[in-house]
């Protein structure tokens, strides 16, 4: 086992690279109370959801700029 007190994932002279991330949700089925017409009110309707989320991560300098999933 090799032990080191300093670990560098990239060579120090190379800038960090942030690549695009994609999250896919396909065919998610949910029952939801939605609708605008009287006959749609008060009953659940089946929804099928397809979503693609694309994002480009950016370096974060301050802890306050991060997302807290617990709150």
XYZ file of N, CA and C in Angstrom:
213
model
N 0.840 -1.175 0.000
C 0.000 0.000 0.000
C 0.887 1.240 0.000
N 0.574 2.175 -0.878
C 1.340 3.411 -0.975
C 0.603 4.494 -0.207
N 1.313 5.228 0.605
C 0.701 6.292 1.393
C 1.345 7.611 1.022
N 0.504 8.637 0.915
C 1.011 9.958 0.588
C 0.179 10.997 1.316
N 0.824 12.036 1.803
C 0.085 13.106 2.470
C -0.394 14.149 1.466
N 0.047 14.040 0.224
C -0.354 14.995 -0.813
C -0.750 14.222 -2.062
N -2.020 14.334 -2.444
C -2.512 13.637 -3.630
C -3.001 14.675 -4.618
N -2.523 14.614 -5.848
C -2.953 15.517 -6.905
C -3.554 14.692 -8.030
N -4.868 14.820 -8.290
C -5.491 14.010 -9.334
C -5.066 14.402 -10.739
N -4.678 15.660 -10.943
C -4.220 16.147 -12.235
C -2.834 16.753 -12.050
N -2.039 16.751 -13.095
C -0.755 17.454 -12.979
C -0.987 18.912 -12.587
N -0.169 19.438 -11.701
C -0.370 20.787 -11.169
C -0.340 21.863 -12.243
N 0.347 21.620 -13.367
C 0.430 22.646 -14.403
C -0.753 22.599 -15.372
N -1.660 21.631 -15.224
C -2.842 21.558 -16.085
C -4.047 22.118 -15.349
N -4.849 22.976 -16.025
C -6.065 23.461 -15.370
C -7.083 22.326 -15.251
N -7.939 22.422 -14.235
C -8.992 21.424 -14.086
C -9.972 21.534 -15.246
N -10.445 20.395 -15.704
C -11.418 20.378 -16.793
C -12.775 19.969 -16.236
N -13.799 20.679 -16.639
C -15.151 20.358 -16.230
C -15.942 20.022 -17.485
N -16.384 18.794 -17.576
C -17.113 18.345 -18.749
C -18.604 18.412 -18.482
N -19.373 18.422 -19.557
C -20.831 18.454 -19.454
C -21.336 17.145 -18.866
N -22.287 17.256 -17.961
C -22.924 16.095 -17.359
C -24.356 16.008 -17.862
N -24.846 14.806 -18.066
C -26.226 14.595 -18.489
C -26.898 13.622 -17.536
N -28.124 13.955 -17.156
C -28.950 13.085 -16.322
C -30.217 12.801 -17.118
N -30.547 11.515 -17.258
C -31.719 11.116 -18.031
C -32.740 10.446 -17.123
N -34.003 10.806 -17.294
C -35.124 10.101 -16.665
C -36.048 9.727 -17.810
N -36.298 8.440 -17.984
C -37.121 7.965 -19.098
C -38.238 7.074 -18.575
N -39.461 7.388 -18.976
C -40.593 6.528 -18.669
C -41.000 6.498 -17.209
N -40.725 7.562 -16.466
C -41.140 7.625 -15.068
C -42.652 7.817 -15.022
N -43.364 6.875 -14.416
C -44.823 6.950 -14.331
C -45.238 7.362 -12.929
N -46.079 8.403 -12.868
C -46.599 8.888 -11.593
C -48.087 9.178 -11.736
N -48.787 9.143 -10.622
C -50.184 9.551 -10.567
C -50.208 10.936 -9.927
N -50.863 11.893 -10.579
C -50.851 13.262 -10.077
C -52.229 13.894 -10.210
N -52.538 14.750 -9.256
C -53.776 15.518 -9.320
C -53.538 16.791 -10.104
N -53.757 16.719 -11.413
C -53.537 17.882 -12.275
C -54.755 18.078 -13.163
N -54.829 19.212 -13.789
C -55.891 19.466 -14.751
C -56.498 20.842 -14.560
N -57.075 21.361 -15.628
C -57.707 22.677 -15.578
C -59.219 22.589 -15.769
N -59.697 21.513 -16.365
C -61.128 21.363 -16.617
C -61.812 20.728 -15.412
N -63.112 21.001 -15.260
C -63.866 20.468 -14.124
C -63.772 18.949 -14.030
N -63.857 18.244 -15.155
C -63.830 16.779 -15.123
C -62.446 16.225 -14.741
N -61.421 17.080 -14.758
C -60.075 16.650 -14.360
C -59.807 16.891 -12.874
N -60.566 17.765 -12.263
C -60.346 18.127 -10.865
C -60.774 16.992 -9.936
N -60.020 16.784 -8.854
C -60.371 15.816 -7.831
C -60.074 14.371 -8.183
N -59.339 14.127 -9.256
C -58.967 12.757 -9.594
C -57.519 12.704 -10.039
N -56.902 11.558 -9.848
C -55.509 11.381 -10.250
C -55.440 11.002 -11.719
N -54.418 11.506 -12.378
C -54.169 11.163 -13.774
C -52.755 10.608 -13.904
N -52.603 9.654 -14.799
C -51.296 9.034 -15.028
C -50.454 9.956 -15.910
N -49.235 10.214 -15.454
C -48.275 10.992 -16.233
C -47.071 10.110 -16.532
N -46.553 10.223 -17.742
C -45.302 9.557 -18.110
C -44.302 10.673 -18.397
N -43.186 10.661 -17.670
C -42.226 11.763 -17.730
C -40.916 11.294 -18.351
N -40.457 12.051 -19.345
C -39.130 11.892 -19.941
C -38.415 13.233 -19.791
N -37.244 13.227 -19.173
C -36.502 14.463 -18.933
C -35.028 14.228 -19.216
N -34.396 15.209 -19.852
C -32.944 15.223 -20.000
C -32.439 16.520 -19.381
N -31.527 16.399 -18.434
C -30.924 17.557 -17.783
C -29.451 17.569 -18.149
N -29.008 18.670 -18.756
C -27.590 18.809 -19.096
C -27.027 19.998 -18.338
N -25.861 19.805 -17.737
C -25.239 20.899 -17.015
C -23.735 20.842 -17.159
N -23.150 21.996 -16.983
C -21.698 22.116 -17.038
C -21.217 22.531 -15.654
N -20.607 21.618 -14.921
C -20.118 21.958 -13.577
C -19.080 23.079 -13.634
N -19.146 23.955 -12.674
C -18.186 25.050 -12.555
C -17.472 24.916 -11.211
N -16.243 25.347 -11.138
C -15.550 25.286 -9.847
C -16.243 26.191 -8.827
N -16.324 25.725 -7.600
C -16.960 26.480 -6.520
C -15.871 26.980 -5.577
N -15.893 28.277 -5.327
C -14.879 28.882 -4.463
C -15.374 29.052 -3.025
N -16.707 29.211 -2.862
C -17.261 29.450 -1.527
C -18.260 28.354 -1.176
N -18.236 27.892 0.056
C -19.168 26.867 0.508
C -20.613 27.330 0.328
N -20.872 28.613 0.499
C -22.218 29.161 0.353
C -22.767 29.060 -1.057
N -21.915 28.799 -2.039
C -22.356 28.657 -3.431
C -22.721 27.222 -3.785
N -22.653 26.316 -2.824
C -22.982 24.920 -3.082
C -24.445 24.654 -2.745
N -24.926 23.473 -3.107
C -26.306 23.085 -2.831
C -26.324 22.183 -1.609
N -27.204 22.497 -0.668
C -27.386 21.669 0.519
C -28.655 20.853 0.314
N -28.523 19.549 0.087
C -29.664 18.689 -0.189
C -30.445 18.332 1.069
N -29.956 18.708 2.237
C -30.637 18.376 3.485
C -31.676 19.412 3.878
N -31.671 20.576 3.247
C -32.645 21.608 3.616
C -33.587 21.904 2.483
